[in-house]
PDB file of C-alpha atoms in Angstrom:
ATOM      1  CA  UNK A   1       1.129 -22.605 -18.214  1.00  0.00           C
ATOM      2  CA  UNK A   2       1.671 -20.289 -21.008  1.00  0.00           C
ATOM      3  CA  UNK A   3       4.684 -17.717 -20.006  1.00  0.00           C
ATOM      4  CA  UNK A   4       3.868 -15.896 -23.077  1.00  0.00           C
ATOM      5  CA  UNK A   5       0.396 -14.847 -21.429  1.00  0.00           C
ATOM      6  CA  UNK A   6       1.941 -14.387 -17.979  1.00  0.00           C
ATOM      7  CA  UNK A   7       4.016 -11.472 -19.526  1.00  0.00           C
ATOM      8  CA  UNK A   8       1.300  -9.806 -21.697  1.00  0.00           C
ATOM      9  CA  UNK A   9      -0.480  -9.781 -18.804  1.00  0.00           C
ATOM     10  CA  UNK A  10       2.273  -8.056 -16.466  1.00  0.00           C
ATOM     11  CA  UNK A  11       3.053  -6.042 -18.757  1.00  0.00           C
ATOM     12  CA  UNK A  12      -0.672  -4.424 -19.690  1.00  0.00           C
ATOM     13  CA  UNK A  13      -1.587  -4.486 -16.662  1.00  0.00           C
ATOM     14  CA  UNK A  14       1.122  -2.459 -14.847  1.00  0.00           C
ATOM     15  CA  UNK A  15       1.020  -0.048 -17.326  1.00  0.00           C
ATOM     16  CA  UNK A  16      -3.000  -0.002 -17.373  1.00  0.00           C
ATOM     17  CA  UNK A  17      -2.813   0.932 -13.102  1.00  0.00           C
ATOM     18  CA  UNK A  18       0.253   2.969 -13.246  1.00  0.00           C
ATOM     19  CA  UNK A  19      -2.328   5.865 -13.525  1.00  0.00           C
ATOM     20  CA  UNK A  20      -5.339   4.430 -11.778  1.00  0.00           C
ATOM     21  CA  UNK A  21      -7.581   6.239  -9.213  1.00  0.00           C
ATOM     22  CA  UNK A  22      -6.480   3.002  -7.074  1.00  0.00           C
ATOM     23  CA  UNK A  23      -2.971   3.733  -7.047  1.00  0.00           C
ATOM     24  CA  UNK A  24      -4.017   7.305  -5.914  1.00  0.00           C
ATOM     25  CA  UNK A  25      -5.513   5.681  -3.405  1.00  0.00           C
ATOM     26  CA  UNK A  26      -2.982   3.486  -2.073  1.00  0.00           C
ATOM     27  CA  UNK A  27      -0.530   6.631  -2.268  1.00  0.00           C
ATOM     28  CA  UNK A  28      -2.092   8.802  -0.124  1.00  0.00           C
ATOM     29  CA  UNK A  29      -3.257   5.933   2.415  1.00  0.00           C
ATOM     30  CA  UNK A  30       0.502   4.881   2.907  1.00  0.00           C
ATOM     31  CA  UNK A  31       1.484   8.742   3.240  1.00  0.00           C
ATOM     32  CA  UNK A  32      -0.352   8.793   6.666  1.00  0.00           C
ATOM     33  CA  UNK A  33       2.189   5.628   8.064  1.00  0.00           C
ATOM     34  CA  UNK A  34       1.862   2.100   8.274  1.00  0.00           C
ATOM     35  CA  UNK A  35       2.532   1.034   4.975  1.00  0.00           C
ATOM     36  CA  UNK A  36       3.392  -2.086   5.184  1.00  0.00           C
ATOM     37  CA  UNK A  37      -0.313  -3.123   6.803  1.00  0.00           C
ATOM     38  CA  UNK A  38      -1.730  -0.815   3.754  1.00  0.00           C
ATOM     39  CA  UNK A  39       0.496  -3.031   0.679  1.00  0.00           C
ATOM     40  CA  UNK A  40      -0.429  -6.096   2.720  1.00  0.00           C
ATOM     41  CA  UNK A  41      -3.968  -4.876   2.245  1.00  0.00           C
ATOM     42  CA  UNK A  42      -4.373  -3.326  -1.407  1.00  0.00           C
ATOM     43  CA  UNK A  43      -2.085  -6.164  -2.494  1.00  0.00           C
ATOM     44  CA  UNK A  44      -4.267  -8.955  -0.741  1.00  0.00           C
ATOM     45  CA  UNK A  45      -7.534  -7.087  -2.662  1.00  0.00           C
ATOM     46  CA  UNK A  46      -5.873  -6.528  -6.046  1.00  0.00           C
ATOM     47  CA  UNK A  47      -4.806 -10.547  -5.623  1.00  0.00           C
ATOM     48  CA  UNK A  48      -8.362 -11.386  -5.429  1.00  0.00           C
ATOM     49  CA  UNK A  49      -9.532  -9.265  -7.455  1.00  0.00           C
ATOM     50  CA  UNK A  50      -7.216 -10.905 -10.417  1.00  0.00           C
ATOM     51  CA  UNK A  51      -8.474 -14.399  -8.980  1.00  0.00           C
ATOM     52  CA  UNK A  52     -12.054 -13.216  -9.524  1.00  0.00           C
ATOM     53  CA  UNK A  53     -11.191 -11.685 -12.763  1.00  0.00           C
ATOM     54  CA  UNK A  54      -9.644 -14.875 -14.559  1.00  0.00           C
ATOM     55  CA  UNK A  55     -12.623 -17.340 -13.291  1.00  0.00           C
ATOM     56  CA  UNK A  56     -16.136 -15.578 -12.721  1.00  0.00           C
ATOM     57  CA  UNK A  57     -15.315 -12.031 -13.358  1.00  0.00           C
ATOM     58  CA  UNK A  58     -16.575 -11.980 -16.749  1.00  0.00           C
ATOM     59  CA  UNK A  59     -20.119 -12.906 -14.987  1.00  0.00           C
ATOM     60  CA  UNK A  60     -19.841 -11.037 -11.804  1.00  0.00           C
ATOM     61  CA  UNK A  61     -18.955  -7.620 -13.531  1.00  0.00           C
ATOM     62  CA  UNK A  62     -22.035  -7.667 -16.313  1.00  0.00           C
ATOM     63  CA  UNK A  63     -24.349  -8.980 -13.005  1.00  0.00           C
ATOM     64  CA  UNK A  64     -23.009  -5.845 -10.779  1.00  0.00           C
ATOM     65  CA  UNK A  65     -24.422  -2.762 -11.904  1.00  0.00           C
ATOM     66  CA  UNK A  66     -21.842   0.521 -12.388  1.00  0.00           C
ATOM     67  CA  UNK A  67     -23.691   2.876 -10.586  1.00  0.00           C
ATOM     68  CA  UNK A  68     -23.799   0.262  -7.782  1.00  0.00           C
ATOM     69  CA  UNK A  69     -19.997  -0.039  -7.739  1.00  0.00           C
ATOM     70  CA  UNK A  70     -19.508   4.108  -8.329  1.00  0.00           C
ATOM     71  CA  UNK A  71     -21.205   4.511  -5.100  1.00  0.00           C
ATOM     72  CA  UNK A  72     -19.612   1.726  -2.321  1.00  0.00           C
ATOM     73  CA  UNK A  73     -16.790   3.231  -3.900  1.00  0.00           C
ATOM     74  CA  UNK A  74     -17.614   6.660  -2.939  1.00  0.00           C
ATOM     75  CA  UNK A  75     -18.207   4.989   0.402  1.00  0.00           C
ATOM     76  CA  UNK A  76     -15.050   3.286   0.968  1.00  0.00           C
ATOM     77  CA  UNK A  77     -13.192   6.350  -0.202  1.00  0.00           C
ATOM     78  CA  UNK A  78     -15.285   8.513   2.694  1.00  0.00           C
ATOM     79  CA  UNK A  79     -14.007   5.476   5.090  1.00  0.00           C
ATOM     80  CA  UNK A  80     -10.885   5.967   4.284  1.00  0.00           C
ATOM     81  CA  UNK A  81     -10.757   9.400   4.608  1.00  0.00           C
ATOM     82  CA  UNK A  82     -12.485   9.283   8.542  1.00  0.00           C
ATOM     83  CA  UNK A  83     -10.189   6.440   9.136  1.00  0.00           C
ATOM     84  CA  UNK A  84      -6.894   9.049   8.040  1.00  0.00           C
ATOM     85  CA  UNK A  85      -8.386  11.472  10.308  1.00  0.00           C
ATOM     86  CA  UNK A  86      -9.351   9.537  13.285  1.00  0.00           C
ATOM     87  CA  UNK A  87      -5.929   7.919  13.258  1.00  0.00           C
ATOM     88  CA  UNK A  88      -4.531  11.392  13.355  1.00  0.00           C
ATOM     89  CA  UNK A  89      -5.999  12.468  16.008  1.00  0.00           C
ATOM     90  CA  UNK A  90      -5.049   9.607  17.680  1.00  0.00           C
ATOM     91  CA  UNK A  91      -1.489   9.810  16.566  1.00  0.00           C
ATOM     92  CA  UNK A  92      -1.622  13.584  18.339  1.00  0.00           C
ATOM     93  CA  UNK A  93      -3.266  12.349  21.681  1.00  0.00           C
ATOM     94  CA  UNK A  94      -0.621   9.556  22.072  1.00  0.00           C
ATOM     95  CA  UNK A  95       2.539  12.720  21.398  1.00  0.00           C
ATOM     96  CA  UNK A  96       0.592  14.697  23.859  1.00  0.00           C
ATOM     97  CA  UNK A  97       0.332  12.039  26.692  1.00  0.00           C
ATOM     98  CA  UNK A  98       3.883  12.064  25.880  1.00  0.00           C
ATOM     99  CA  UNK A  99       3.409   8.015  24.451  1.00  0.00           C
ATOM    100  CA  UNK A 100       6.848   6.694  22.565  1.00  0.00           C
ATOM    101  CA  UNK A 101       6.311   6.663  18.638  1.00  0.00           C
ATOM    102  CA  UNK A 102       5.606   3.630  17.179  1.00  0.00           C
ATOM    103  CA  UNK A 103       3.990   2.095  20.097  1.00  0.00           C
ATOM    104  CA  UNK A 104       0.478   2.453  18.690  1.00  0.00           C
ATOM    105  CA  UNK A 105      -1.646  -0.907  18.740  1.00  0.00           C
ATOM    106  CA  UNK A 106      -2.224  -3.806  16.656  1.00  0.00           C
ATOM    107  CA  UNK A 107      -5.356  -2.245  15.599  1.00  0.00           C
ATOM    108  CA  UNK A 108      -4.130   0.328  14.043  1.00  0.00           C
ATOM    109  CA  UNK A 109      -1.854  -1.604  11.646  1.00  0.00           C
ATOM    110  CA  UNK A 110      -5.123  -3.419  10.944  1.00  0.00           C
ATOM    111  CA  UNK A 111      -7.124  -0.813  10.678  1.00  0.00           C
ATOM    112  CA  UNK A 112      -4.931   0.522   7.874  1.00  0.00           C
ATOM    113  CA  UNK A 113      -4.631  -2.729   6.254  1.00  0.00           C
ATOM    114  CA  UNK A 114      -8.681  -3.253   6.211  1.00  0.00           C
ATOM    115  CA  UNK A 115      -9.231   0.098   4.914  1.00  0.00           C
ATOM    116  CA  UNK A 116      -6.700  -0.265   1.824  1.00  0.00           C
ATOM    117  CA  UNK A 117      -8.041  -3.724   0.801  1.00  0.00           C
ATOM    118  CA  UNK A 118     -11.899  -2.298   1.441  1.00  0.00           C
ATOM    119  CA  UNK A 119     -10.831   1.093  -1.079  1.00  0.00           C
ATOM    120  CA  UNK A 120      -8.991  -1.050  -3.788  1.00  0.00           C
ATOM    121  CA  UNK A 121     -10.927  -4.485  -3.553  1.00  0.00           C
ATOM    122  CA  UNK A 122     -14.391  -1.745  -4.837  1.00  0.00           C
ATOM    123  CA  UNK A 123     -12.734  -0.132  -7.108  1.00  0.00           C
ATOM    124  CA  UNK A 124     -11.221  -2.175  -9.045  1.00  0.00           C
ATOM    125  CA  UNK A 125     -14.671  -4.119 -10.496  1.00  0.00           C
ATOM    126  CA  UNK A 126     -14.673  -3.237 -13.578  1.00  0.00           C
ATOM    127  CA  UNK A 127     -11.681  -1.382 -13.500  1.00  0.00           C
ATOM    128  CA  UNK A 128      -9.301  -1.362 -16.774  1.00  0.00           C
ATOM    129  CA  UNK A 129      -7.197  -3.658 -15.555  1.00  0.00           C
ATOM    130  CA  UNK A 130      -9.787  -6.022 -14.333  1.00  0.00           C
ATOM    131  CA  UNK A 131     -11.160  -5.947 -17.859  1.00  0.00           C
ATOM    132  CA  UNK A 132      -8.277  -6.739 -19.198  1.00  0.00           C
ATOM    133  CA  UNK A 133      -6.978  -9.553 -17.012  1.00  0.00           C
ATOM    134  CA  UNK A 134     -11.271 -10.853 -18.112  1.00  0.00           C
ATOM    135  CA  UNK A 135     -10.156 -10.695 -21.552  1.00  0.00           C
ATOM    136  CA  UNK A 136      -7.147 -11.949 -21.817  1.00  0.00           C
ATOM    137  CA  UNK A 137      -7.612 -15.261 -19.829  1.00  0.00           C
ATOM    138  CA  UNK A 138     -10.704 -15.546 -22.398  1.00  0.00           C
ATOM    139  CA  UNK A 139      -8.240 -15.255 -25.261  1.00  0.00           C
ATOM    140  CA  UNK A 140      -5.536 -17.493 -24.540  1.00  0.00           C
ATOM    141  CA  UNK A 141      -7.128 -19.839 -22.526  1.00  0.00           C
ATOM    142  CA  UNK A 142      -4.857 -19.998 -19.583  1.00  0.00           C
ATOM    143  CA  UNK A 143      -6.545 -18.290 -16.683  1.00  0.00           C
ATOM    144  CA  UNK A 144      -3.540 -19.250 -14.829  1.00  0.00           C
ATOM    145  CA  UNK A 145      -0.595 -17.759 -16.504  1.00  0.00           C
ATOM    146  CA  UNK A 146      -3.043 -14.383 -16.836  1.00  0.00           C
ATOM    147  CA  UNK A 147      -3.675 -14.543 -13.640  1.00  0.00           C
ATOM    148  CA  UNK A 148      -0.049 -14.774 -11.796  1.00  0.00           C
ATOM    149  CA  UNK A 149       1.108 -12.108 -14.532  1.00  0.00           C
ATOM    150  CA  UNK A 150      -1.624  -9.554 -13.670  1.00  0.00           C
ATOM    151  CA  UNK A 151      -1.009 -10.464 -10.284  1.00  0.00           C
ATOM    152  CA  UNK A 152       2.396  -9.785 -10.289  1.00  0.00           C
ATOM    153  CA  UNK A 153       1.795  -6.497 -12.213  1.00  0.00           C
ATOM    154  CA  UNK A 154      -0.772  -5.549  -9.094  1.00  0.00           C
ATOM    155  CA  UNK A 155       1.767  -6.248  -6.235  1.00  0.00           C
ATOM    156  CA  UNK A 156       4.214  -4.644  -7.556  1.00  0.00           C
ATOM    157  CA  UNK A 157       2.295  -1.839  -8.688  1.00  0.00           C
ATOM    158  CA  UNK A 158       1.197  -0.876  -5.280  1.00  0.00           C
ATOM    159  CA  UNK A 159       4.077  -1.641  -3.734  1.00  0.00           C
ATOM    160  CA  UNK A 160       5.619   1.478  -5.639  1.00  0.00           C
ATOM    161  CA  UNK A 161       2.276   3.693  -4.507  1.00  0.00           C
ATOM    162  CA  UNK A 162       3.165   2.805  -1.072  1.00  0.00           C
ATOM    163  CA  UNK A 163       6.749   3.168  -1.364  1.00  0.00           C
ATOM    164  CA  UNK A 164       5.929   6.933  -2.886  1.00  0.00           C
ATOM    165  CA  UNK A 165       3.140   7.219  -0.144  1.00  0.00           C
ATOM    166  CA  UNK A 166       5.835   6.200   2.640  1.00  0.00           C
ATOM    167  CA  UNK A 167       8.494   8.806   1.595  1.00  0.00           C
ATOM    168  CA  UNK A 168       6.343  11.704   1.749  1.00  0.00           C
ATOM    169  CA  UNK A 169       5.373  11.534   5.218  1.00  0.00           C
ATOM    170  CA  UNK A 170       9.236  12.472   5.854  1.00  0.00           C
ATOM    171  CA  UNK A 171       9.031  15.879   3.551  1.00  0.00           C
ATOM    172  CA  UNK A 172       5.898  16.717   4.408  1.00  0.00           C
ATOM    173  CA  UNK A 173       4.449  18.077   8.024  1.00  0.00           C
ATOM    174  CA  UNK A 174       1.858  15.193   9.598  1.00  0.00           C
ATOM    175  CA  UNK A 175      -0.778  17.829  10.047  1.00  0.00           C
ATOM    176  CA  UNK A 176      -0.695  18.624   6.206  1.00  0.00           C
ATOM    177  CA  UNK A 177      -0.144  15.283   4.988  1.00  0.00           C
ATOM    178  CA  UNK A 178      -3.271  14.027   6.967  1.00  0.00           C
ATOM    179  CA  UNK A 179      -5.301  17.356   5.882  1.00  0.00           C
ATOM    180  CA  UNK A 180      -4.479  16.784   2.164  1.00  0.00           C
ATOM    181  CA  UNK A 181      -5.126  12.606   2.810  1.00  0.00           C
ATOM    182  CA  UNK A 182      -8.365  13.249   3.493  1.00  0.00           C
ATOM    183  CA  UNK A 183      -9.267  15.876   2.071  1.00  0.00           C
ATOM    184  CA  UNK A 184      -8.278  13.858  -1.396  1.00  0.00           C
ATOM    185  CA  UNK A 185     -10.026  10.597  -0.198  1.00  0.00           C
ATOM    186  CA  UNK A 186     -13.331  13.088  -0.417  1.00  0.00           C
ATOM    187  CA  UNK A 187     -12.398  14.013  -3.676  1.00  0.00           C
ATOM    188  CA  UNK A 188     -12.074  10.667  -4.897  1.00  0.00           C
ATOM    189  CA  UNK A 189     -14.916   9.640  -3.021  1.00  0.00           C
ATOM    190  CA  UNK A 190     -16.529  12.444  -5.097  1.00  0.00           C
ATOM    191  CA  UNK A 191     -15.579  11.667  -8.325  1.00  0.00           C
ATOM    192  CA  UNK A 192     -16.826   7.999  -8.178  1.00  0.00           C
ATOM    193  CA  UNK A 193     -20.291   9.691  -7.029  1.00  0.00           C
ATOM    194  CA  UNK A 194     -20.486  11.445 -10.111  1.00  0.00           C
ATOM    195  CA  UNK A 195     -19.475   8.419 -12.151  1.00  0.00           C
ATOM    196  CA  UNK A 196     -22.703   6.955 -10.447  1.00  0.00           C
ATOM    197  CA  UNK A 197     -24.773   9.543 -12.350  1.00  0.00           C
ATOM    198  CA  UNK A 198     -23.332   9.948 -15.214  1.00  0.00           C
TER     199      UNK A 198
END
């Protein structure tokens, strides 16, 4: 294993998601609570995303058409945003019946953790950073050492979104926060729709 490419490929690829709509994502879908289920989740999707990457992602990602991807993206983003309200909701029903906090069920957790990895595991084909984790285990020859670097790079990477994501919910009223979630998620959701017909 070549450390050499395990490093080039942390380091472009943190930098290349630092600013990524997927990072947006993973933000605002840790804002609304349970963010350990939504790193376990973005984290497990960006680690098989880089696995698909460095062995058939040069193959998969000229075979799946970008209008294709644009649009379950769009879809996944709408998800995510019913899934932020419906929880909610839920989260309001349970303080009204008068419920302790933090008692909510397993579901829930999972429910977060499925929606992250269904949101990042879209949008990232043919993302920058998939690209790049592609072309570099073409280059050097070591999909291995590319592909613990850029995997790295991803963990860590959204373990700072959720981080962020986690310490807003405390400076920021639930109603709001849940509001602007979704509201955001349809943005997003939006903007990959337009990407489809560009």
């Amino acid at each position: 294993m070549n450390p050499s490419a395990a490093a080039t490929a942390f380091g472009l690829v943190a930098v290349g998601e630092l600013p990524d709509k997927t990072m947006v994502a993973t933000v605002l879908l840790a804002s609304r609570g349970r963010p350990l289920a939504v790193w376990v989740g973005a984290a497990a999707a960006f680690l098989t995303q880089v696995a698909l990457a460095v062995t058939v992602g040069a193959t998969v990602a000229r075979a799946l058409p970008a209008e294709a991807r644009d649009l379950g993206t769009a879809a996944l983003f709408l998800l995510g945003a019913l899934l932020v309200w419906r929880g909610g909701k839920e989260a309001a029903e349970t303080e009204a019946r008068g419920e302790a906090k933090g008692t909510e069920p397993w579901s829930s957790a999972a429910r977060a953790a499925t929606a992250a990895f269904g949101v990042v595991f879209l949008a990232e084909w043919g993302d920058l950073t998939q690209i790049l984790a592609v072309d570099l285990a073409a280059r050097t020859g070591d999909p291995l050492a590319v592909g613990l670097g850029a995997g790295l790079a991803l963990v860590l990477v959204a373990g700072l979104a959720v981080l962020v994501g986690s310490r807003l919910v405390r400076r920021v009223p639930a109603r709001l926060l849940r509001t602007v979630t979704a509201l955001a998620l349809v943005a997003l959701a939006g903007v990959s729709v337009a990407a489809a017909f560009a």
